[in-house]
């Protein structure tokens, strides 16, 4: 018996097109594809079926009720085909909570086999299937990446049972390479991510996860880069547990990624897990001993732990590697301030300010200087 080969993207498209051409009344189709493929599918179907009334409904991470979104469309009863995209934005945090073990503060931590973690949008679908059939005399086409389709099937099985077709679009490797390059290198930096709204962050994370779920087409380097980028976006949203989980996945693939160990250390510090943060910085420094930022941050965490001698030694290592690294002098000043050593606190703070004047304002409110704040020399330095 000959093993049946999966359809190519071109074959899947022709199969989808035939189905859309002949269907009338309420129908439910699912298309497993990447975000960039979704754009192309919509464009081609609109071109190849010019006599069909086609609309696109874009969902975001805040969407709870798909029924209401559809009835708000102008002249929706005259539609032949409605493409629904972006559902993964509303599903991502729930899917990850289930598959990665994240805890959602607004939800029950128990997910396995329960409905506690089902997002509202899927709950409404399960309860509204008859109403969809009565109200929507057209074909609904859900365009979903693999992770979202799998989650949809698990968590909206009552609604999914009505489907009349599932179409798989394998990702072209050239497209995948181009999209990953955009996501990793061209599509924003840390300053950009800091400005993201929660909705923008969720949409970017869902886009990255869409390509991560297409694992057969990914090489290890690409997968590691995507996990790393995902961790950065979580961290910018102060989702530190999720960030650490993402960097752990990157490190499973590329254990010598010093940047991932370093970023992991920052997230652990922000969670108050100081010993683990030190261990993470130490791993970064084993790989890259001249990583002055890691020596500096390591020194600051040691200061927070009250290990002042070790902290100063770590900051000095950073300064030896990069004598113009102002933050290391500032952290030394903080360490001395906590020990009530006015002279050395002022000396190092002056060096930090000489390199970057922003440290003058920082010192005015930094609690590490409370013990010496009343000293006239300290006050003079800040005026």
mmCIF file of C-alpha atoms in Angstrom:
data_model
loop_
_atom_site.group_PDB
_atom_site.id
_atom_site.type_symbol
_atom_site.label_atom_id
_atom_site.label_comp_id
_atom_site.label_asym_id
_atom_site.label_seq_id
_atom_site.Cartn_x
_atom_site.Cartn_y
_atom_site.Cartn_z
ATOM 1 C CA UNK A 1 0.000 0.000 0.000
ATOM 2 C CA UNK A 2 1.432 3.362 -1.013
ATOM 3 C CA UNK A 3 1.613 6.000 1.722
ATOM 4 C CA UNK A 4 -0.563 8.988 0.905
ATOM 5 C CA UNK A 5 1.428 12.187 0.533
ATOM 6 C CA UNK A 6 0.159 15.445 2.092
ATOM 7 C CA UNK A 7 -1.205 18.025 -0.303
ATOM 8 C CA UNK A 8 1.017 20.852 -1.452
ATOM 9 C CA UNK A 9 -0.050 24.436 -0.774
ATOM 10 C CA UNK A 10 -1.159 24.762 -4.418
ATOM 11 C CA UNK A 11 -3.273 21.597 -4.180
ATOM 12 C CA UNK A 12 -4.816 22.722 -0.892
ATOM 13 C CA UNK A 13 -5.708 26.065 -2.418
ATOM 14 C CA UNK A 14 -7.474 24.463 -5.379
ATOM 15 C CA UNK A 15 -9.407 22.184 -3.027
ATOM 16 C CA UNK A 16 -10.446 25.165 -0.887
ATOM 17 C CA UNK A 17 -11.429 27.160 -3.971
ATOM 18 C CA UNK A 18 -13.646 24.327 -5.301
ATOM 19 C CA UNK A 19 -15.369 24.089 -1.940
ATOM 20 C CA UNK A 20 -15.995 27.849 -1.713
ATOM 21 C CA UNK A 21 -17.279 27.962 -5.288
ATOM 22 C CA UNK A 22 -20.001 25.370 -4.777
ATOM 23 C CA UNK A 23 -21.126 25.949 -1.180
ATOM 24 C CA UNK A 24 -24.301 27.829 -0.302
ATOM 25 C CA UNK A 25 -25.931 28.594 3.026
ATOM 26 C CA UNK A 26 -24.187 28.109 6.370
ATOM 27 C CA UNK A 27 -20.872 26.264 6.187
ATOM 28 C CA UNK A 28 -17.824 26.129 8.399
ATOM 29 C CA UNK A 29 -14.293 25.732 7.016
ATOM 30 C CA UNK A 30 -10.920 25.776 8.766
ATOM 31 C CA UNK A 31 -7.651 26.650 7.078
ATOM 32 C CA UNK A 32 -4.367 25.911 8.813
ATOM 33 C CA UNK A 33 -1.858 28.450 7.524
ATOM 34 C CA UNK A 34 0.727 31.007 8.573
ATOM 35 C CA UNK A 35 -0.233 34.704 8.909
ATOM 36 C CA UNK A 36 1.439 35.648 5.628
ATOM 37 C CA UNK A 37 -0.292 32.744 3.849
ATOM 38 C CA UNK A 38 -3.635 33.991 5.196
ATOM 39 C CA UNK A 39 -3.101 37.313 3.391
ATOM 40 C CA UNK A 40 -2.336 35.504 0.156
ATOM 41 C CA UNK A 41 -5.308 33.117 0.438
ATOM 42 C CA UNK A 42 -7.750 36.002 0.954
ATOM 43 C CA UNK A 43 -6.253 37.923 -1.970
ATOM 44 C CA UNK A 44 -6.422 34.958 -4.349
ATOM 45 C CA UNK A 45 -9.930 33.847 -3.393
ATOM 46 C CA UNK A 46 -11.218 37.416 -3.865
ATOM 47 C CA UNK A 47 -9.588 37.459 -7.284
ATOM 48 C CA UNK A 48 -10.711 33.963 -8.343
ATOM 49 C CA UNK A 49 -14.303 34.294 -7.104
ATOM 50 C CA UNK A 50 -15.259 37.818 -8.234
ATOM 51 C CA UNK A 51 -19.004 37.071 -8.128
ATOM 52 C CA UNK A 52 -18.930 36.147 -4.438
ATOM 53 C CA UNK A 53 -19.613 38.753 -1.748
ATOM 54 C CA UNK A 54 -16.526 38.379 0.447
ATOM 55 C CA UNK A 55 -15.528 40.158 3.651
ATOM 56 C CA UNK A 56 -12.723 39.768 6.174
ATOM 57 C CA UNK A 57 -13.259 40.003 9.932
ATOM 58 C CA UNK A 58 -10.061 40.755 11.882
ATOM 59 C CA UNK A 59 -10.170 39.769 15.562
ATOM 60 C CA UNK A 60 -7.903 41.005 18.329
ATOM 61 C CA UNK A 61 -6.882 39.812 21.779
ATOM 62 C CA UNK A 62 -9.866 41.571 23.381
ATOM 63 C CA UNK A 63 -12.523 39.863 21.269
ATOM 64 C CA UNK A 64 -14.946 37.861 23.420
ATOM 65 C CA UNK A 65 -18.031 37.331 21.278
ATOM 66 C CA UNK A 66 -17.675 36.402 17.610
ATOM 67 C CA UNK A 67 -21.437 36.418 17.009
ATOM 68 C CA UNK A 68 -21.711 40.088 17.963
ATOM 69 C CA UNK A 69 -18.709 40.960 15.792
ATOM 70 C CA UNK A 70 -20.387 39.376 12.777
ATOM 71 C CA UNK A 71 -23.822 40.959 13.239
ATOM 72 C CA UNK A 72 -22.123 44.349 13.531
ATOM 73 C CA UNK A 73 -20.828 43.978 9.965
ATOM 74 C CA UNK A 74 -22.758 46.034 7.401
ATOM 75 C CA UNK A 75 -25.067 43.879 5.234
ATOM 76 C CA UNK A 76 -23.733 40.662 6.705
ATOM 77 C CA UNK A 77 -26.814 38.721 5.539
ATOM 78 C CA UNK A 78 -25.763 39.319 1.921
ATOM 79 C CA UNK A 79 -22.390 37.687 2.390
ATOM 80 C CA UNK A 80 -21.240 34.536 0.617
ATOM 81 C CA UNK A 81 -17.889 34.124 2.363
ATOM 82 C CA UNK A 82 -16.561 35.598 5.606
ATOM 83 C CA UNK A 83 -12.884 35.078 6.356
ATOM 84 C CA UNK A 84 -12.210 35.221 10.101
ATOM 85 C CA UNK A 85 -8.612 35.877 11.053
ATOM 86 C CA UNK A 86 -6.751 36.840 14.203
ATOM 87 C CA UNK A 87 -8.537 34.377 16.488
ATOM 88 C CA UNK A 88 -5.112 33.228 17.665
ATOM 89 C CA UNK A 89 -4.679 36.623 19.351
ATOM 90 C CA UNK A 90 -7.558 35.809 21.705
ATOM 91 C CA UNK A 91 -6.413 32.210 22.252
ATOM 92 C CA UNK A 92 -2.673 32.588 22.817
ATOM 93 C CA UNK A 93 -2.460 33.138 26.564
ATOM 94 C CA UNK A 94 -4.934 30.328 27.264
ATOM 95 C CA UNK A 95 -3.219 27.884 24.935
ATOM 96 C CA UNK A 96 0.121 28.658 26.522
ATOM 97 C CA UNK A 97 -1.294 28.398 30.027
ATOM 98 C CA UNK A 98 -2.401 24.900 29.150
ATOM 99 C CA UNK A 99 0.591 23.728 27.129
ATOM 100 C CA UNK A 100 3.396 25.491 29.036
ATOM 101 C CA UNK A 101 1.938 25.475 32.550
ATOM 102 C CA UNK A 102 1.706 29.233 32.987
ATOM 103 C CA UNK A 103 -0.477 30.523 35.792
ATOM 104 C CA UNK A 104 -3.120 33.075 34.812
ATOM 105 C CA UNK A 105 -4.026 35.162 37.837
ATOM 106 C CA UNK A 106 -7.545 35.728 36.547
ATOM 107 C CA UNK A 107 -8.179 32.043 35.896
ATOM 108 C CA UNK A 108 -8.106 28.789 37.764
ATOM 109 C CA UNK A 109 -4.621 27.228 37.732
ATOM 110 C CA UNK A 110 -6.268 23.878 36.945
ATOM 111 C CA UNK A 111 -6.590 23.350 33.212
ATOM 112 C CA UNK A 112 -6.212 19.679 32.434
ATOM 113 C CA UNK A 113 -9.578 18.242 31.478
ATOM 114 C CA UNK A 114 -11.582 21.181 32.835
ATOM 115 C CA UNK A 115 -13.213 24.224 31.257
ATOM 116 C CA UNK A 116 -11.615 26.641 33.717
ATOM 117 C CA UNK A 117 -9.195 28.030 31.140
ATOM 118 C CA UNK A 118 -11.476 28.303 28.125
ATOM 119 C CA UNK A 119 -11.474 31.838 26.698
ATOM 120 C CA UNK A 120 -14.880 33.487 26.463
ATOM 121 C CA UNK A 121 -14.844 33.574 22.682
ATOM 122 C CA UNK A 122 -14.730 29.758 22.486
ATOM 123 C CA UNK A 123 -17.237 29.334 25.285
ATOM 124 C CA UNK A 124 -19.688 31.495 23.353
ATOM 125 C CA UNK A 125 -19.097 29.484 20.181
ATOM 126 C CA UNK A 126 -19.883 26.206 21.931
ATOM 127 C CA UNK A 127 -23.146 27.652 23.236
ATOM 128 C CA UNK A 128 -24.172 29.459 20.033
ATOM 129 C CA UNK A 129 -23.816 26.933 17.231
ATOM 130 C CA UNK A 130 -27.536 26.718 16.388
ATOM 131 C CA UNK A 131 -27.781 30.495 16.361
ATOM 132 C CA UNK A 132 -24.853 30.695 13.911
ATOM 133 C CA UNK A 133 -26.628 28.315 11.534
ATOM 134 C CA UNK A 134 -29.896 30.259 11.718
ATOM 135 C CA UNK A 135 -28.389 33.735 11.399
ATOM 136 C CA UNK A 136 -25.463 33.305 9.005
ATOM 137 C CA UNK A 137 -26.416 31.896 5.580
ATOM 138 C CA UNK A 138 -22.852 31.971 4.291
ATOM 139 C CA UNK A 139 -19.500 30.210 4.603
ATOM 140 C CA UNK A 140 -17.340 31.044 7.609
ATOM 141 C CA UNK A 141 -13.647 30.425 6.938
ATOM 142 C CA UNK A 142 -11.359 30.446 9.983
ATOM 143 C CA UNK A 143 -7.713 31.132 9.078
ATOM 144 C CA UNK A 144 -5.568 29.799 11.930
ATOM 145 C CA UNK A 145 -1.965 28.855 12.644
ATOM 146 C CA UNK A 146 -1.403 25.305 13.810
ATOM 147 C CA UNK A 147 -1.295 25.993 17.570
ATOM 148 C CA UNK A 148 -4.596 27.894 17.471
ATOM 149 C CA UNK A 149 -6.324 25.248 15.346
ATOM 150 C CA UNK A 150 -5.268 22.500 17.762
ATOM 151 C CA UNK A 151 -6.490 24.531 20.716
ATOM 152 C CA UNK A 152 -9.771 25.366 18.944
ATOM 153 C CA UNK A 153 -10.434 21.678 18.344
ATOM 154 C CA UNK A 154 -9.741 20.811 21.994
ATOM 155 C CA UNK A 155 -11.687 23.658 23.562
ATOM 156 C CA UNK A 156 -14.557 24.332 21.148
ATOM 157 C CA UNK A 157 -15.272 20.790 20.072
ATOM 158 C CA UNK A 158 -19.067 21.262 20.009
ATOM 159 C CA UNK A 159 -18.708 24.088 17.500
ATOM 160 C CA UNK A 160 -15.854 22.452 15.566
ATOM 161 C CA UNK A 161 -17.948 19.304 14.993
ATOM 162 C CA UNK A 162 -19.926 21.307 12.424
ATOM 163 C CA UNK A 163 -16.962 21.864 10.153
ATOM 164 C CA UNK A 164 -17.290 20.806 6.539
ATOM 165 C CA UNK A 165 -13.616 20.959 5.695
ATOM 166 C CA UNK A 166 -10.090 21.445 7.089
ATOM 167 C CA UNK A 167 -7.439 22.624 4.659
ATOM 168 C CA UNK A 168 -3.738 22.371 5.465
ATOM 169 C CA UNK A 169 -1.289 24.820 3.896
ATOM 170 C CA UNK A 170 2.341 23.759 4.468
ATOM 171 C CA UNK A 171 4.607 26.760 4.927
ATOM 172 C CA UNK A 172 6.998 27.489 2.092
ATOM 173 C CA UNK A 173 10.532 27.501 3.481
ATOM 174 C CA UNK A 174 11.501 30.683 1.640
ATOM 175 C CA UNK A 175 8.470 32.480 3.094
ATOM 176 C CA UNK A 176 9.249 31.088 6.533
ATOM 177 C CA UNK A 177 12.854 32.280 6.358
ATOM 178 C CA UNK A 178 11.766 35.753 5.245
ATOM 179 C CA UNK A 179 9.126 36.057 7.968
ATOM 180 C CA UNK A 180 11.460 34.890 10.726
ATOM 181 C CA UNK A 181 14.114 37.342 9.591
ATOM 182 C CA UNK A 182 11.497 40.116 9.786
ATOM 183 C CA UNK A 183 10.308 39.066 13.245
ATOM 184 C CA UNK A 184 13.768 38.572 14.721
ATOM 185 C CA UNK A 185 15.836 41.317 13.122
ATOM 186 C CA UNK A 186 13.669 43.922 11.404
ATOM 187 C CA UNK A 187 10.385 44.163 13.269
ATOM 188 C CA UNK A 188 11.133 46.278 16.323
ATOM 189 C CA UNK A 189 13.687 46.473 19.109
ATOM 190 C CA UNK A 190 13.485 46.718 22.891
ATOM 191 C CA UNK A 191 12.496 50.392 22.800
ATOM 192 C CA UNK A 192 9.692 49.519 20.381
ATOM 193 C CA UNK A 193 8.418 46.692 22.584
ATOM 194 C CA UNK A 194 8.361 48.974 25.612
ATOM 195 C CA UNK A 195 5.866 51.181 23.788
ATOM 196 C CA UNK A 196 3.559 48.306 22.859
ATOM 197 C CA UNK A 197 0.039 48.269 24.238
ATOM 198 C CA UNK A 198 -1.045 44.940 25.787
ATOM 199 C CA UNK A 199 -3.042 44.249 22.620
ATOM 200 C CA UNK A 200 -0.066 44.935 20.334
ATOM 201 C CA UNK A 201 2.126 42.723 22.488
ATOM 202 C CA UNK A 202 -0.401 39.885 22.369
ATOM 203 C CA UNK A 203 -0.679 40.126 18.597
ATOM 204 C CA UNK A 204 3.087 40.059 18.132
ATOM 205 C CA UNK A 205 3.416 37.072 20.472
ATOM 206 C CA UNK A 206 0.684 35.232 18.572
ATOM 207 C CA UNK A 207 2.480 35.915 15.289
ATOM 208 C CA UNK A 208 5.732 34.488 16.665
ATOM 209 C CA UNK A 209 3.931 31.460 18.111
ATOM 210 C CA UNK A 210 2.306 30.856 14.720
ATOM 211 C CA UNK A 211 5.727 30.239 13.193
ATOM 212 C CA UNK A 212 7.048 28.346 16.199
ATOM 213 C CA UNK A 213 4.155 25.904 15.889
ATOM 214 C CA UNK A 214 5.237 25.123 12.326
ATOM 215 C CA UNK A 215 8.150 23.166 13.777
ATOM 216 C CA UNK A 216 8.793 20.721 10.871
ATOM 217 C CA UNK A 217 9.818 23.641 8.655
ATOM 218 C CA UNK A 218 12.019 25.368 11.270
ATOM 219 C CA UNK A 219 15.711 24.751 11.671
ATOM 220 C CA UNK A 220 17.109 24.878 15.243
ATOM 221 C CA UNK A 221 18.714 28.305 14.825
ATOM 222 C CA UNK A 222 15.427 29.836 13.663
ATOM 223 C CA UNK A 223 13.501 28.219 16.506
ATOM 224 C CA UNK A 224 16.004 29.454 19.092
ATOM 225 C CA UNK A 225 15.852 33.002 17.706
ATOM 226 C CA UNK A 226 12.056 33.045 17.798
ATOM 227 C CA UNK A 227 11.914 31.756 21.384
ATOM 228 C CA UNK A 228 14.454 34.399 22.369
ATOM 229 C CA UNK A 229 12.434 37.187 20.743
ATOM 230 C CA UNK A 230 9.268 35.895 22.372
ATOM 231 C CA UNK A 231 10.981 36.097 25.761
ATOM 232 C CA UNK A 232 11.970 39.720 25.160
ATOM 233 C CA UNK A 233 8.410 40.740 24.327
ATOM 234 C CA UNK A 234 7.071 38.992 27.436
ATOM 235 C CA UNK A 235 9.718 40.740 29.530
ATOM 236 C CA UNK A 236 8.768 44.156 28.177
ATOM 237 C CA UNK A 237 5.230 43.432 29.394
ATOM 238 C CA UNK A 238 6.612 42.378 32.792
ATOM 239 C CA UNK A 239 5.437 38.819 32.133
ATOM 240 C CA UNK A 240 8.609 37.431 33.633
ATOM 241 C CA UNK A 241 7.549 33.822 34.174
ATOM 242 C CA UNK A 242 6.552 33.551 30.519
ATOM 243 C CA UNK A 243 9.781 35.261 29.490
ATOM 244 C CA UNK A 244 11.870 32.777 31.464
ATOM 245 C CA UNK A 245 9.930 29.845 29.987
ATOM 246 C CA UNK A 246 10.618 31.187 26.476
ATOM 247 C CA UNK A 247 14.340 31.651 27.138
ATOM 248 C CA UNK A 248 14.492 28.167 28.618
ATOM 249 C CA UNK A 249 13.124 26.842 25.333
ATOM 250 C CA UNK A 250 15.739 28.846 23.438
ATOM 251 C CA UNK A 251 18.467 27.479 25.696
ATOM 252 C CA UNK A 252 17.312 23.898 25.190
ATOM 253 C CA UNK A 253 18.186 24.407 21.543
ATOM 254 C CA UNK A 254 21.253 26.633 21.975
ATOM 255 C CA UNK A 255 22.729 26.225 25.485
ATOM 256 C CA UNK A 256 25.613 28.621 24.747
ATOM 257 C CA UNK A 257 23.363 31.635 24.099
ATOM 258 C CA UNK A 258 24.923 34.063 26.588
ATOM 259 C CA UNK A 259 22.317 36.736 25.809
ATOM 260 C CA UNK A 260 19.467 34.400 26.765
ATOM 261 C CA UNK A 261 21.197 33.522 30.064
ATOM 262 C CA UNK A 262 21.709 37.242 30.727
ATOM 263 C CA UNK A 263 18.098 38.184 29.973
ATOM 264 C CA UNK A 264 16.939 35.263 32.066
ATOM 265 C CA UNK A 265 18.969 36.665 34.962
ATOM 266 C CA UNK A 266 17.239 40.043 34.653
ATOM 267 C CA UNK A 267 13.799 38.403 34.723
ATOM 268 C CA UNK A 268 14.715 36.299 37.763
ATOM 269 C CA UNK A 269 15.910 39.421 39.561
ATOM 270 C CA UNK A 270 12.607 41.131 38.808
ATOM 271 C CA UNK A 271 10.823 38.173 40.384
ATOM 272 C CA UNK A 272 12.985 38.492 43.500
ATOM 273 C CA UNK A 273 14.731 35.157 42.841
ATOM 274 C CA UNK A 274 18.210 36.507 43.486
ATOM 275 C CA UNK A 275 20.180 33.257 43.847
ATOM 276 C CA UNK A 276 18.791 31.972 40.558
ATOM 277 C CA UNK A 277 19.551 35.314 38.903
ATOM 278 C CA UNK A 278 23.195 35.056 40.014
ATOM 279 C CA UNK A 279 23.371 31.505 38.659
ATOM 280 C CA UNK A 280 22.001 32.703 35.320
ATOM 281 C CA UNK A 281 24.519 35.557 35.106
ATOM 282 C CA UNK A 282 27.280 33.091 35.978
ATOM 283 C CA UNK A 283 26.265 30.880 33.061
ATOM 284 C CA UNK A 284 26.356 33.897 30.730
ATOM 285 C CA UNK A 285 29.840 34.750 32.001
ATOM 286 C CA UNK A 286 31.112 31.191 31.557
ATOM 287 C CA UNK A 287 30.264 31.569 27.882
ATOM 288 C CA UNK A 288 31.358 35.213 27.510
ATOM 289 C CA UNK A 289 33.775 36.212 30.309
ATOM 290 C CA UNK A 290 34.131 39.790 28.996
ATOM 291 C CA UNK A 291 30.368 40.466 29.163
ATOM 292 C CA UNK A 292 30.597 43.620 31.261
ATOM 293 C CA UNK A 293 26.827 44.151 31.511
ATOM 294 C CA UNK A 294 26.486 40.708 33.110
ATOM 295 C CA UNK A 295 29.258 41.479 35.632
ATOM 296 C CA UNK A 296 27.536 44.774 36.435
ATOM 297 C CA UNK A 297 24.058 43.280 36.897
ATOM 298 C CA UNK A 298 25.522 40.452 38.911
ATOM 299 C CA UNK A 299 27.077 43.060 41.198
ATOM 300 C CA UNK A 300 23.762 44.848 41.652
ATOM 301 C CA UNK A 301 21.946 41.625 42.600
ATOM 302 C CA UNK A 302 24.694 40.793 45.095
ATOM 303 C CA UNK A 303 24.201 44.270 46.586
ATOM 304 C CA UNK A 304 20.491 43.525 46.992
ATOM 305 C CA UNK A 305 21.471 40.349 48.834
ATOM 306 C CA UNK A 306 23.734 42.279 51.205
ATOM 307 C CA UNK A 307 26.881 40.609 49.830
ATOM 308 C CA UNK A 308 28.698 43.911 49.443
ATOM 309 C CA UNK A 309 32.268 42.637 49.070
ATOM 310 C CA UNK A 310 31.293 40.243 46.264
ATOM 311 C CA UNK A 311 29.140 42.961 44.690
ATOM 312 C CA UNK A 312 32.028 45.438 44.521
ATOM 313 C CA UNK A 313 34.317 42.825 43.022
ATOM 314 C CA UNK A 314 31.742 42.074 40.344
ATOM 315 C CA UNK A 315 31.282 45.776 39.483
ATOM 316 C CA UNK A 316 35.053 46.204 39.338
ATOM 317 C CA UNK A 317 35.237 43.360 36.812
ATOM 318 C CA UNK A 318 32.717 45.250 34.653
ATOM 319 C CA UNK A 319 34.741 48.461 34.914
ATOM 320 C CA UNK A 320 38.005 46.698 34.099
ATOM 321 C CA UNK A 321 36.446 45.395 30.883
ATOM 322 C CA UNK A 322 34.739 48.696 30.036
ATOM 323 C CA UNK A 323 36.018 51.722 32.003
ATOM 324 C CA UNK A 324 33.276 53.887 30.457
ATOM 325 C CA UNK A 325 30.384 51.780 31.736
ATOM 326 C CA UNK A 326 28.661 54.377 33.898
ATOM 327 C CA UNK A 327 26.119 52.006 35.422
ATOM 328 C CA UNK A 328 28.835 49.951 37.123
ATOM 329 C CA UNK A 329 30.142 53.069 38.895
ATOM 330 C CA UNK A 330 26.587 53.925 39.907
ATOM 331 C CA UNK A 331 26.024 50.435 41.311
ATOM 332 C CA UNK A 332 29.268 50.726 43.254
ATOM 333 C CA UNK A 333 28.031 54.050 44.647
ATOM 334 C CA UNK A 334 24.788 52.357 45.733
ATOM 335 C CA UNK A 335 26.735 49.577 47.403
ATOM 336 C CA UNK A 336 28.855 52.067 49.338
ATOM 337 C CA UNK A 337 25.778 54.144 50.183
ATOM 338 C CA UNK A 338 24.133 51.138 51.797
ATOM 339 C CA UNK A 339 27.275 50.683 53.885
ATOM 340 C CA UNK A 340 27.200 54.376 54.918
ATOM 341 C CA UNK A 341 30.560 54.958 53.255
ATOM 342 C CA UNK A 342 29.995 58.559 52.154
ATOM 343 C CA UNK A 343 33.385 59.230 50.571
ATOM 344 C CA UNK A 344 33.436 56.202 48.269
ATOM 345 C CA UNK A 345 29.737 56.533 47.452
ATOM 346 C CA UNK A 346 30.293 60.120 46.314
ATOM 347 C CA UNK A 347 33.487 59.263 44.444
ATOM 348 C CA UNK A 348 31.778 56.547 42.371
ATOM 349 C CA UNK A 349 28.592 58.523 41.887
ATOM 350 C CA UNK A 350 30.664 61.434 40.553
ATOM 351 C CA UNK A 351 32.302 59.098 38.033
ATOM 352 C CA UNK A 352 28.912 57.802 36.918
ATOM 353 C CA UNK A 353 27.571 61.350 36.491
ATOM 354 C CA UNK A 354 30.672 62.400 34.561
ATOM 355 C CA UNK A 355 29.936 59.611 32.076
ATOM 356 C CA UNK A 356 26.154 60.077 31.996
ATOM 357 C CA UNK A 357 24.393 62.980 33.680
ATOM 358 C CA UNK A 358 21.114 61.025 34.005
ATOM 359 C CA UNK A 359 22.558 59.342 37.100
ATOM 360 C CA UNK A 360 22.381 62.657 38.937
ATOM 361 C CA UNK A 361 18.574 62.594 38.781
ATOM 362 C CA UNK A 362 18.420 58.889 39.577
ATOM 363 C CA UNK A 363 20.408 59.386 42.757
ATOM 364 C CA UNK A 364 17.986 62.026 44.044
ATOM 365 C CA UNK A 365 15.315 59.417 44.747
ATOM 366 C CA UNK A 366 17.294 56.177 44.985
ATOM 367 C CA UNK A 367 16.612 54.502 48.347
ATOM 368 C CA UNK A 368 20.119 53.035 48.365
ATOM 369 C CA UNK A 369 21.386 56.487 49.336
ATOM 370 C CA UNK A 370 19.004 57.081 52.261
ATOM 371 C CA UNK A 371 21.746 56.681 54.864
ATOM 372 C CA UNK A 372 23.918 59.389 53.313
ATOM 373 C CA UNK A 373 21.268 61.665 51.831
ATOM 374 C CA UNK A 374 21.634 64.270 54.563
ATOM 375 C CA UNK A 375 25.390 64.666 54.005
ATOM 376 C CA UNK A 376 26.223 68.121 52.604
ATOM 377 C CA UNK A 377 28.770 66.712 50.158
ATOM 378 C CA UNK A 378 26.150 64.337 48.753
ATOM 379 C CA UNK A 379 23.610 67.143 48.479
ATOM 380 C CA UNK A 380 26.163 69.351 46.756
ATOM 381 C CA UNK A 381 26.845 66.657 44.162
ATOM 382 C CA UNK A 382 23.153 66.445 43.275
ATOM 383 C CA UNK A 383 22.478 70.180 43.047
#
